[in-house]
Coordinates of C-alpha atoms and ligand atoms in Angstrom, one line a residue:
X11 CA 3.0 45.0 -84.3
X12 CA 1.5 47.6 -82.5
X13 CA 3.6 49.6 -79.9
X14 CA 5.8 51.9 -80.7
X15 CA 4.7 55.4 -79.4
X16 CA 5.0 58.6 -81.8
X17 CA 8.9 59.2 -83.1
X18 CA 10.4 62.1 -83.4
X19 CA 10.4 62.7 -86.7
X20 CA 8.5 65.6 -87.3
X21 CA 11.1 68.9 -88.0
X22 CA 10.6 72.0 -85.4
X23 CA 9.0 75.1 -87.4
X24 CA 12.1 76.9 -88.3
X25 CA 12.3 80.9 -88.2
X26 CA 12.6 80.4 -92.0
X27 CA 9.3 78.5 -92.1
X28 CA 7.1 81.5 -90.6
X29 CA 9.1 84.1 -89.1
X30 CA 8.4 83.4 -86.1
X31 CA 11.0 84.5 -83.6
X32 CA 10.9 81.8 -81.2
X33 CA 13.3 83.6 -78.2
X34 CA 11.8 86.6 -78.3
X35 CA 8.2 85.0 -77.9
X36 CA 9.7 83.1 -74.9
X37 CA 11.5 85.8 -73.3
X38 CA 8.3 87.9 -73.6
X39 CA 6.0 85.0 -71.9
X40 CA 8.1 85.2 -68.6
X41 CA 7.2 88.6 -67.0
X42 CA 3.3 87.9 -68.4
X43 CA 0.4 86.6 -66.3
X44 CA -1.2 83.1 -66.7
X45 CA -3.9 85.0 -69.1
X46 CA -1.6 86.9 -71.0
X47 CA 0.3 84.0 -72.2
X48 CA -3.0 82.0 -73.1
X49 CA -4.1 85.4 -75.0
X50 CA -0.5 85.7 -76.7
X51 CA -0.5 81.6 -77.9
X52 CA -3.8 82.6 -79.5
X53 CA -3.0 85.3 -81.0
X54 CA 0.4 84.3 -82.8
X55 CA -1.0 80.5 -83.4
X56 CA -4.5 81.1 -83.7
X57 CA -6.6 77.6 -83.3
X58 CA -3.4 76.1 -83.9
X59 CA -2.8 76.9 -80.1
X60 CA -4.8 73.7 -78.1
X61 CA -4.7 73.4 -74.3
X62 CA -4.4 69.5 -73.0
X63 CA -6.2 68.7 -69.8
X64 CA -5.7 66.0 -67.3
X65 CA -8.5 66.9 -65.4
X66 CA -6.5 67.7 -62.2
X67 CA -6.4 70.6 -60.7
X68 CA -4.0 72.6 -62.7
X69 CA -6.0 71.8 -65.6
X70 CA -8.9 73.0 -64.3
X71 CA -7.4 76.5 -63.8
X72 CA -6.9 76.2 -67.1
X73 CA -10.1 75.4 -68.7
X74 CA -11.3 78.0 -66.9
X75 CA -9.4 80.5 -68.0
X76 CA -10.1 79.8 -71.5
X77 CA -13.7 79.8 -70.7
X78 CA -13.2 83.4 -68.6
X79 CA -11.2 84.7 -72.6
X80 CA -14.2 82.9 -74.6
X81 CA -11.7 80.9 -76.2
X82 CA -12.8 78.0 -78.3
X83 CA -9.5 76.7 -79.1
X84 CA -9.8 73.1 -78.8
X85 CA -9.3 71.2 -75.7
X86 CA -7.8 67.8 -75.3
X87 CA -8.4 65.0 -73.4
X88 CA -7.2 61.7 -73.8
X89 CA -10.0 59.0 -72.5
X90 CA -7.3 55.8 -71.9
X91 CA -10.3 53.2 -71.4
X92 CA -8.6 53.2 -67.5
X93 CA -9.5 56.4 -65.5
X94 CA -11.4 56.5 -62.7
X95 CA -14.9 57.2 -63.4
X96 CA -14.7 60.0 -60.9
X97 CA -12.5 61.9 -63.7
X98 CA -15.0 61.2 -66.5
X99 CA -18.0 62.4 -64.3
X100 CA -15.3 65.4 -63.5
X101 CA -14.8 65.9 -66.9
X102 CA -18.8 65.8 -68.1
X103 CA -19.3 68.6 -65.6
X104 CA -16.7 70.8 -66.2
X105 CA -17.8 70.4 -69.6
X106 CA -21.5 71.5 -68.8
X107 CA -20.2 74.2 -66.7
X108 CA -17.9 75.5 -69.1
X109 CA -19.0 74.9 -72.7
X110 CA -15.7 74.5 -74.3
X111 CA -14.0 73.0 -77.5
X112 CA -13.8 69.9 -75.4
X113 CA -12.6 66.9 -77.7
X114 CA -11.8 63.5 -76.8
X115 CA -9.3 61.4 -77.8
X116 CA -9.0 57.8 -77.8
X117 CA -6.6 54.9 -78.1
X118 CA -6.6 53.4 -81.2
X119 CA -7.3 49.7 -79.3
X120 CA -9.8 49.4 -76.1
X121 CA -7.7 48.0 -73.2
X122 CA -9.5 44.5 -73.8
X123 CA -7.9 44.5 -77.3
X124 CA -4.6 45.8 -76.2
X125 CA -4.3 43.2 -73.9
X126 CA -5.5 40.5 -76.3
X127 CA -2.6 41.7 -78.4
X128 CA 0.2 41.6 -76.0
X129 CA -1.3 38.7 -73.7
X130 CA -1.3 40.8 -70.4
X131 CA -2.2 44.3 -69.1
X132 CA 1.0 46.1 -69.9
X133 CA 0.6 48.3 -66.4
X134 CA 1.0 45.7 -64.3
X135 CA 4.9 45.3 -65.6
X136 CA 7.4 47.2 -65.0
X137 CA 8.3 47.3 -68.7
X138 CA 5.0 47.9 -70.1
X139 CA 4.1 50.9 -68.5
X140 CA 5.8 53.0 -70.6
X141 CA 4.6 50.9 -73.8
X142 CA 1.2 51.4 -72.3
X143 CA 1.3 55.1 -71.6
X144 CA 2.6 55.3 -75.2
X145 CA -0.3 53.7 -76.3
X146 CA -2.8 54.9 -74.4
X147 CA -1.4 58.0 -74.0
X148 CA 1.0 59.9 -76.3
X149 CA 0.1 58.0 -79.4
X150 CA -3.7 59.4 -79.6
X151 CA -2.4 62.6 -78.7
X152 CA 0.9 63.6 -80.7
X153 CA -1.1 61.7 -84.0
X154 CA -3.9 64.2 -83.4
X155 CA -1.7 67.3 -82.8
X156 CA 0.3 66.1 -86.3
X157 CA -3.1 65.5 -88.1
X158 CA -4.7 68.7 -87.3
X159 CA -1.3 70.6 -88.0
X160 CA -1.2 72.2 -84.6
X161 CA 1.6 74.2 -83.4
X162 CA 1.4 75.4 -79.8
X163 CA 0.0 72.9 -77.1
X164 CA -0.7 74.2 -73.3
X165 CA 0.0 71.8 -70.3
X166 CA -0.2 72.8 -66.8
X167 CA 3.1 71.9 -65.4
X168 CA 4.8 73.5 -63.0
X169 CA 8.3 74.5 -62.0
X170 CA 7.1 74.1 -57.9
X171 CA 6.6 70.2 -58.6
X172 CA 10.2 69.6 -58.1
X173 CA 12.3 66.8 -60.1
X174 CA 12.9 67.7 -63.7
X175 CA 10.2 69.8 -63.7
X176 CA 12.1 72.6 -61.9
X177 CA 13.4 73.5 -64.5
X178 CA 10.4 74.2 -66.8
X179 CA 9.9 77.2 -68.9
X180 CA 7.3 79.2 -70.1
X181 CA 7.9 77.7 -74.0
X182 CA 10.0 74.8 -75.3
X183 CA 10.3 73.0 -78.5
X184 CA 8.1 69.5 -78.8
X185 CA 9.8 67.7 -81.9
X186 CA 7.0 64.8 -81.9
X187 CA 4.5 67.6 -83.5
X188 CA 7.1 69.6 -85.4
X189 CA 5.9 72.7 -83.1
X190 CA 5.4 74.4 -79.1
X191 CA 4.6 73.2 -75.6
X192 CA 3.5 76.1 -73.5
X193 CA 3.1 76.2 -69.6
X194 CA 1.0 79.2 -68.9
X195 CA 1.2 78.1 -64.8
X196 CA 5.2 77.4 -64.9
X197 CA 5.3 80.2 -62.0
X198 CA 2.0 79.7 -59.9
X199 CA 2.8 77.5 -56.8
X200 CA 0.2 75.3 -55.0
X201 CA -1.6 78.1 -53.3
X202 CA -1.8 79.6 -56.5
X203 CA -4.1 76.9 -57.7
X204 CA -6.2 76.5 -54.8
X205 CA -6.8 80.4 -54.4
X206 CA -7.6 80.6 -58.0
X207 CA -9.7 77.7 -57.8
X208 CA -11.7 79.4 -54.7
X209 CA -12.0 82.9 -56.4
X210 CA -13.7 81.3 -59.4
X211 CA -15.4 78.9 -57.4
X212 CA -14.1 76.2 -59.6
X213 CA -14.6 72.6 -58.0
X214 CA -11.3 70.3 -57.9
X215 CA -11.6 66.4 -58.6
X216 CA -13.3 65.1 -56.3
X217 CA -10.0 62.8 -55.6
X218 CA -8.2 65.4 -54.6
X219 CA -10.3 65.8 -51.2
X220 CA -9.5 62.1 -50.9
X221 CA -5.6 62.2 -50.5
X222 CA -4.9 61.7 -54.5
X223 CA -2.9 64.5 -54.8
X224 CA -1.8 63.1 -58.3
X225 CA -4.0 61.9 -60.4
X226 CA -3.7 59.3 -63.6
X227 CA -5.3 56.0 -64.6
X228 CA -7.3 53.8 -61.9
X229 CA -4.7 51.0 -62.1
X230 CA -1.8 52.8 -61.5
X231 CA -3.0 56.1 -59.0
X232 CA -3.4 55.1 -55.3
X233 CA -3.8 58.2 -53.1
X234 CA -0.9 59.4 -50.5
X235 CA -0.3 59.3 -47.0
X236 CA 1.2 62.3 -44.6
X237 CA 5.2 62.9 -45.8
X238 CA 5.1 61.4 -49.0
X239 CA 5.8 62.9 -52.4
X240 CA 2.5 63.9 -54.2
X241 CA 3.4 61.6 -56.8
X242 CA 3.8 58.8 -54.3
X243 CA 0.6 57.3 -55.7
X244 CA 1.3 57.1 -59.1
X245 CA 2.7 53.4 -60.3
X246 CA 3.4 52.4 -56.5
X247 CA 2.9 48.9 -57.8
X248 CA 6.0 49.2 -60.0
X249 CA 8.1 49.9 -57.3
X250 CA 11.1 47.3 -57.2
X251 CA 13.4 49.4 -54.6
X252 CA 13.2 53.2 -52.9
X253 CA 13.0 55.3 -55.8
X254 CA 12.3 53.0 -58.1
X255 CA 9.3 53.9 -59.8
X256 CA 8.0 55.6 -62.7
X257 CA 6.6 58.9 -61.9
X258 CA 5.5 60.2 -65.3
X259 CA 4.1 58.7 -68.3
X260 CA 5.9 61.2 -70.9
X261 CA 2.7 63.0 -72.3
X262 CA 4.5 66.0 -72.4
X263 CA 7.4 67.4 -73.7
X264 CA 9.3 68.1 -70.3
X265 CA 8.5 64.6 -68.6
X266 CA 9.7 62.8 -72.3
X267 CA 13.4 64.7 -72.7
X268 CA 14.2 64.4 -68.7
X269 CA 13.6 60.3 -69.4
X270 CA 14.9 59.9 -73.0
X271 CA 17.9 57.7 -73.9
X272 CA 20.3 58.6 -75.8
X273 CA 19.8 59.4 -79.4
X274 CA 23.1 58.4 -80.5
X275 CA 24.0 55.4 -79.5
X276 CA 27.3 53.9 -79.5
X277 CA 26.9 50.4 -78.0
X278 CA 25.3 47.3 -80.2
X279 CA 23.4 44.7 -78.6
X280 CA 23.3 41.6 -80.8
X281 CA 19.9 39.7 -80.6
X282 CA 20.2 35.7 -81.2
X283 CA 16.8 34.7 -82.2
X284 CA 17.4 30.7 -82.4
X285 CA 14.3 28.8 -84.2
X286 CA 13.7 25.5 -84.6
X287 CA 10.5 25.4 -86.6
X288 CA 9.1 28.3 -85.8
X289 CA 7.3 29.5 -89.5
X290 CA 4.1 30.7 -87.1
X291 CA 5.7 32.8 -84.9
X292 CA 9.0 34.1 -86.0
X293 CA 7.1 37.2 -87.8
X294 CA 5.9 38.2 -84.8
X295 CA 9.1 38.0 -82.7
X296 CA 11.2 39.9 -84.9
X297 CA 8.4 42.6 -84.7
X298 CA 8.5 42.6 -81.2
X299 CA 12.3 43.0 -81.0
X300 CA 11.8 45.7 -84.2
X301 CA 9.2 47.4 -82.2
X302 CA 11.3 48.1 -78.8
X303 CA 14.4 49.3 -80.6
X304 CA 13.9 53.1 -81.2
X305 CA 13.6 52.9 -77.0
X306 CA 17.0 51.6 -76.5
X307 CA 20.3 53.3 -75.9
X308 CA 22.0 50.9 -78.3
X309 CA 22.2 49.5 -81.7
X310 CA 19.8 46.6 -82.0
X311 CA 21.3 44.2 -84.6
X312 CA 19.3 40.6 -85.0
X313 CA 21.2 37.4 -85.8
X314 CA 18.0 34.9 -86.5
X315 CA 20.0 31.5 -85.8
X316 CA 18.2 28.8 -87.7
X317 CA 18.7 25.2 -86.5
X318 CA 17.5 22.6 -88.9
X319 CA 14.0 24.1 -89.5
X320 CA 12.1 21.7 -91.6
X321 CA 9.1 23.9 -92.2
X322 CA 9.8 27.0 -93.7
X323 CA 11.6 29.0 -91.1
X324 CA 14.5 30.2 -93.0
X325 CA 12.6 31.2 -95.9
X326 CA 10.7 33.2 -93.5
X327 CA 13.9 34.4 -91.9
X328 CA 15.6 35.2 -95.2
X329 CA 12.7 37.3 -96.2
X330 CA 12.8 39.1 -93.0
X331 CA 16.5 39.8 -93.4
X332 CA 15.6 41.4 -97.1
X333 CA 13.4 44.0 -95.3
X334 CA 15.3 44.8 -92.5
X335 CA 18.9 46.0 -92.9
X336 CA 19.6 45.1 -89.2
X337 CA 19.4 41.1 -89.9
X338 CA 21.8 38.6 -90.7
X339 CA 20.8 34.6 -91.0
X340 CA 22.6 31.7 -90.4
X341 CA 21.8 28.6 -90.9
X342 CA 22.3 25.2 -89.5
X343 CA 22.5 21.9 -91.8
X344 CA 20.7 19.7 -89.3
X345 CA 19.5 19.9 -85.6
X346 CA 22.3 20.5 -83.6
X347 CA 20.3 22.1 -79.9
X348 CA 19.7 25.4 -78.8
X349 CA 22.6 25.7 -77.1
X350 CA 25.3 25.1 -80.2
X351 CA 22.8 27.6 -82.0
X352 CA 23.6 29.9 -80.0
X353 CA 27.3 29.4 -79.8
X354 CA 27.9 29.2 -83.2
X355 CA 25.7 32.8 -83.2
X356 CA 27.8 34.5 -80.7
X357 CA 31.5 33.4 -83.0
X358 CA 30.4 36.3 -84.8
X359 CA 29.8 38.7 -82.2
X360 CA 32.5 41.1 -81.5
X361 CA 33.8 40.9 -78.0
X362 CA 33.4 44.6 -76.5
X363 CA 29.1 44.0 -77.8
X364 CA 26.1 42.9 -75.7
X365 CA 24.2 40.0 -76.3
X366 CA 20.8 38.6 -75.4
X367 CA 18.9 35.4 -76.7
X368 CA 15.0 35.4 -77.2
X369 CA 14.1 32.4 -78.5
X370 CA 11.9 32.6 -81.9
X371 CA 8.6 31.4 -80.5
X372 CA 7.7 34.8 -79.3
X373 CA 7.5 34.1 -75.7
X374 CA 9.7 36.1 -74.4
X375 CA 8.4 39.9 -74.1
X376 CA 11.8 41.9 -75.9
X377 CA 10.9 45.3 -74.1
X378 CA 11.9 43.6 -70.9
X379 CA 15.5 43.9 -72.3
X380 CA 15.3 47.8 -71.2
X381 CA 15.3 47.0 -67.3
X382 CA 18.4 44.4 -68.2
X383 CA 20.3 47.4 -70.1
X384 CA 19.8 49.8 -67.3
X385 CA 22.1 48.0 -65.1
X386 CA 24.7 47.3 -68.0
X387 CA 27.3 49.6 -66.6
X388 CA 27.2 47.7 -62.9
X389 CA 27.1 44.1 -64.2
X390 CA 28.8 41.7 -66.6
X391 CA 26.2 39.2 -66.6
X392 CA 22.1 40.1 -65.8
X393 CA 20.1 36.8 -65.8
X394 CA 16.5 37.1 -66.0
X395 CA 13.8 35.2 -63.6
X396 CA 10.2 35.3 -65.1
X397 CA 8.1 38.2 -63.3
X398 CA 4.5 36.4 -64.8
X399 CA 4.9 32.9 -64.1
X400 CA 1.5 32.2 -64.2
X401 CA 1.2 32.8 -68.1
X402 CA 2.6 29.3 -68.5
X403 CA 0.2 25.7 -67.9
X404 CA 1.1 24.0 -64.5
X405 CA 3.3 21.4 -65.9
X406 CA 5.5 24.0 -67.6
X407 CA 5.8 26.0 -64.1
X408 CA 6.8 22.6 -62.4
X409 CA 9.2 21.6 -65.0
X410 CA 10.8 24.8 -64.4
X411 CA 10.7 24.5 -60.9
X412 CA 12.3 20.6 -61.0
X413 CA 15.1 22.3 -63.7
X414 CA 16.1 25.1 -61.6
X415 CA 16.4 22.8 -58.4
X416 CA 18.7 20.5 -60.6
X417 CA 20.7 23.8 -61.8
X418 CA 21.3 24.6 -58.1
X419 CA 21.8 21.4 -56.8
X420 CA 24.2 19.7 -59.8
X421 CA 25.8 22.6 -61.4
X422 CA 26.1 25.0 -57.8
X423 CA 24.4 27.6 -59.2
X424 CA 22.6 30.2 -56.8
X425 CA 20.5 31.5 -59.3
X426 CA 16.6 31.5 -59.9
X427 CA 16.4 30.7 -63.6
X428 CA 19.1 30.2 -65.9
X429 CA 17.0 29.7 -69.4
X430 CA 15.3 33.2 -69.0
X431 CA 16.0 36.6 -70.8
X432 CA 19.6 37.5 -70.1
X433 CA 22.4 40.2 -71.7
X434 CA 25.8 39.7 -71.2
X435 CA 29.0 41.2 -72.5
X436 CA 29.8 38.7 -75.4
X437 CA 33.9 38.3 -73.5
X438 CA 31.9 36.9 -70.8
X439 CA 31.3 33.3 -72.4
X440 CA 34.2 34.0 -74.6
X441 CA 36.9 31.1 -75.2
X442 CA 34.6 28.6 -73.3
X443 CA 33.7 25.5 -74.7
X444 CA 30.3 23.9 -74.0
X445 CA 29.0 20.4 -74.1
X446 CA 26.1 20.2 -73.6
X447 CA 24.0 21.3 -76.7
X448 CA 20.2 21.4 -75.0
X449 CA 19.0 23.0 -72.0
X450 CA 22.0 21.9 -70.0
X451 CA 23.9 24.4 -72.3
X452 CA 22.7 27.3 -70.0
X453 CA 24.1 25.7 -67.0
X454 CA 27.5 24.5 -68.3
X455 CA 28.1 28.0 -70.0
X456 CA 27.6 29.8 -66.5
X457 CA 29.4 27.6 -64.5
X458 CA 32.5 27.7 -66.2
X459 CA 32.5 31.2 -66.6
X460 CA 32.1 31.3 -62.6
X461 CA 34.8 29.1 -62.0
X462 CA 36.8 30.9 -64.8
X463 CA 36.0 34.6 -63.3
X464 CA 34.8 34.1 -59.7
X465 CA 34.6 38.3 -59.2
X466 CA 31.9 37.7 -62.9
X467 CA 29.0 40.7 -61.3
X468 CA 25.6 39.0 -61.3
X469 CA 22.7 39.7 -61.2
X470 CA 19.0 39.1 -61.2
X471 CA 16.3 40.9 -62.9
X472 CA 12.3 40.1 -63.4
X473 CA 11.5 39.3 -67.5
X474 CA 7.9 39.4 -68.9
X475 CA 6.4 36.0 -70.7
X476 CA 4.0 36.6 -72.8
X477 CA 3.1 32.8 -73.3
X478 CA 3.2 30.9 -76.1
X479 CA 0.3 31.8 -79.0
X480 CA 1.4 29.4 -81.7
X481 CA 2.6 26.2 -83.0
X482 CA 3.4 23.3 -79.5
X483 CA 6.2 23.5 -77.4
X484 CA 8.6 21.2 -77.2
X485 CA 10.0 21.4 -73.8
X486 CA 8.0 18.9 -71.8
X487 CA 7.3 15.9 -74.9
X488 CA 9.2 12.5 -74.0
X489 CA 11.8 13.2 -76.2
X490 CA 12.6 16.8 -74.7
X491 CA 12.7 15.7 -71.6
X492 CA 15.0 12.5 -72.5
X493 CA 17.5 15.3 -74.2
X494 CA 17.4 17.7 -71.7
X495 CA 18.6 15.2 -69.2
X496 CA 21.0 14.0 -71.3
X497 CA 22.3 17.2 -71.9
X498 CA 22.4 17.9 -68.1
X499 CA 24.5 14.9 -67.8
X500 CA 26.6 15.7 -70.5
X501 CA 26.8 19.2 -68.6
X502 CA 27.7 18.1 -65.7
X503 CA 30.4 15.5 -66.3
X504 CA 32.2 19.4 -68.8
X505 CA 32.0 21.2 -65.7
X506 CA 33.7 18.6 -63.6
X507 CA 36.5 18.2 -66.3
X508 CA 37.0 21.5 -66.9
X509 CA 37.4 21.9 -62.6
X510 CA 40.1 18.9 -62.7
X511 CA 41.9 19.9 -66.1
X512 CA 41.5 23.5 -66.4
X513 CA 41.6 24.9 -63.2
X514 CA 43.4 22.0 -61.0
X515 CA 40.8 21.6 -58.6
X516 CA 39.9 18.2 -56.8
X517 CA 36.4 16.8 -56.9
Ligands
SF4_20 FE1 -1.5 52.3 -68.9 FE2 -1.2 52.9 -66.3 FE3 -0.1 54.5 -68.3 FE4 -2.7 54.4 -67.8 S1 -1.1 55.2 -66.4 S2 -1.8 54.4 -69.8 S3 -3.1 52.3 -67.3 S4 0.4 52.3 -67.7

């Protein structure tokens, strides 16, 4: 499956490699002007030395000062298929005015493919922003920096932007590409730019004049108001909570370490995939889940939980497990319900390890599971509620809407969907027997932990759906329904006995 953006893989040039003294270079690049460091990338990397533009006005210094040294190193600029056509039209005439090596990169999808492949525009989630910007982004880039064997790229960040980028040096290391990000303007402040830009009488993006101070794809730039940051604009509609945003999309070097996880991790998270019949789509789920785990800060290990499959499923599964050395199988003789699946699943799990479900028909979208282990160290428990509702047909919406009235009203349970995305500590659930073995299995599960634990931390994230592609759901046929309200009932009448016997409450 298509998704994962460019690994780090790629070994740093060594000393050994060319001799080229890398701390020295960098300590010489300090005291140097903008020009001199351009001149002295060229010189030691030759046209292995490529400048990256985003067309803002840093970049425009930039370009002109390659123009202004006759360089015809090439220059880069990644077309994602969503800028504002201002920036194109930007582009075209700094183009005409400057006559450079100007090359354009593209995605290898349009954004009508991309979002025919994952079923939604990735911006519009939280957690497919960064998937997206990998995409649309890095990807094109890093695979053309790697397939033209360049060694030194120049970006124009600078250490007056603030954040993580304070701390940004003339030269550092960019292991994607094996070789150099350079940042001629690391020094230059704001009025820098704008004098430069004057002198030269270089024209800015038009945006700029029209309170963008920041400046990225059409979807996700909206322009500032007095007193904000300049990258105030940039994903705004991401924003779940003050300072909750994304504020850069990891092209670079600088923006990519300050955000990475952990590339060690210690903790596992065990993925129950349960199936029951699920030959069409349980490729594609174990590719998703396959796909997001180089971006977690934890051991991904898969337990495909097979539950009576009549069609092929656990050959599928067993194959799958062959390839992958981060799958087990198990296998149930006959149908027993999702929720026993699971159960049985989590008897294997050791109890200090995190947990999630996704069933096997794909629907779930895995990379979701990021935002859930963000908040791992606050909460035991982090139940997902489903951000895109409207992926799923009317009488799937109200059927979730009738179960998670029954949830709150029978079981007492405050929370907005039960069945979604979740992770959990597998000691949560530990030692607690269930009843119910369908969709009531959720519900019995949490509410004896409650009334086991009362001071459980909960909470409540949004989940992307991606909606189901293939094979029919089950959930809402005569005979789901009939089982699900058995298996509410069954539910129910646990919960009340384990209140009486366990705990020696009263009804
Ligand atoms: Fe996608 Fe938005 Fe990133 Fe552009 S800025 S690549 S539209 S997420």
């Amino acid at each position: 499956m298509p998704g994962s953006g460019p690994s780090d893989v790629v070994t740093a040039p060594s000393e050994s490699q060319d001799l080229f003294d890398e701390s020295t270079f960098a300590r010489a690049l300090v005291p140097m002007t903008a020009e001199e460091r351009i001149r002295a990338a060229v010189d030691r990397f030759g046209n292995h030395a490529v400048l990256i533009s985003s067309m803002q006005k840093t970049a425009a210094v930039l370009m002109h000062m390659f123009h202004r040294l006759g360089r015809k190193n090439e220059v880069l600029f990644v077309d994602t298929g969503y800028h504002f056509p201002e920036t194109l039209a930007y582009r075209d005439e700094l183009q005409a005015r400057f006559r450079l090596n100007l090359i354009t990169l593209m995605p290898k999808q349009t954004v009508e493919e991309q979002a025919e492949t994952y079923g939604c525009e990735l911006y519009r989630f939280v957690d497919g922003q960064k998937r997206c910007c990998a995409l649309r982004k890095e990807e094109p880039y890093i695979e053309h920096l790697r397939s033209r064997g360049h060694r030194l790229t120049m970006v124009g960040l600078r250490a007056q932007e603030g954040g993580h980028r304070s701390k940004v040096t003339p030269l550092q290391r960019d292991p994607r590409f094996g070789g150099y990000t350079m940042h001629p303007l690391f020094d230059w402040t704001d009025e820098d730019i704008d004098k430069y830009l004057q002198r030269y009488d270089v024209p800015a993006h038009p945006l700029h004049a029209r309170g963008y101070p920041s400046i990225g794809c059409a979807p996700c730039t909206t322009p500032v108001v007095d007193g904000e940051h300049p990258r105030a604009g940039r994903w705004r509609h991401l924003r779940q909570a003050d300072g909750e945003q994304p504020l850069y999309c990891n092209i670079t070097a600088v923006d990519r370490e300050a955000g990475k996880v952990s590339s060690s991790p210690k903790e596992d998270l065990f993925v129950i995939v349960p199936c029951f019949n699920e030959v069409e789509n349980i490729d594609a789920t174990v590719a998703d889940i396959q796909a997001n785990r180089g971006h977690l800060p934890v051991n991904v290990k898969i337990i495909l939980a097979d539950d009576g499959s009549t069609d092929g499923t656990v050959q599928r599964m067993r194959a799958l497990a062959e390839a992958h050395d981060n799958i087990s199988v198990r296998v149930n003789d006959r149908n027993l319900g999702i929720g026993a699946t699971v159960m049985a699943a989590s008897a294997e799990i050791p109890d200090e390890a995190w947990v999630t479900v996704v069933p096997g028909d794909n629907d779930f979208m895995f990379s979701s599971i990021e935002r859930f282990l963000s908040l791992r160290d606050r909460y035991d428990l982090i139940l997902g509620y489903i951000q895109n509702e409207v992926v799923r047909p009317l009488r799937r919406r109200l059927g979730a809407q009738l179960f998670a009235v029954s949830v709150r009203t029978v079981f007492g349970l405050p929370f907005r969907y039960v069945n979604g995305m979740k992770l959990y500590k597998a000691e949560v659930f530990r030692g607690i027997d269930v009843a119910a073995g369908g969709h009531g299995h959720n519900a019995e599960l949490l509410a004896k932990a409650l009334l086991r634990n009362p001071f459980l931390r909960v909470t409540e994230v949004p989940f992307g759906l991606r909606g189901r592609r293939s094979g029919e759901g089950r959930s809402l046929n005569v005979r789901a329904v009939t089982n699900a309200l058995g298996s509410f009932a069954v539910g129910r009448r646990a919960v009340s006995d384990y209140r009486r016997t366990v705990l020696g409450l009263r009804d």
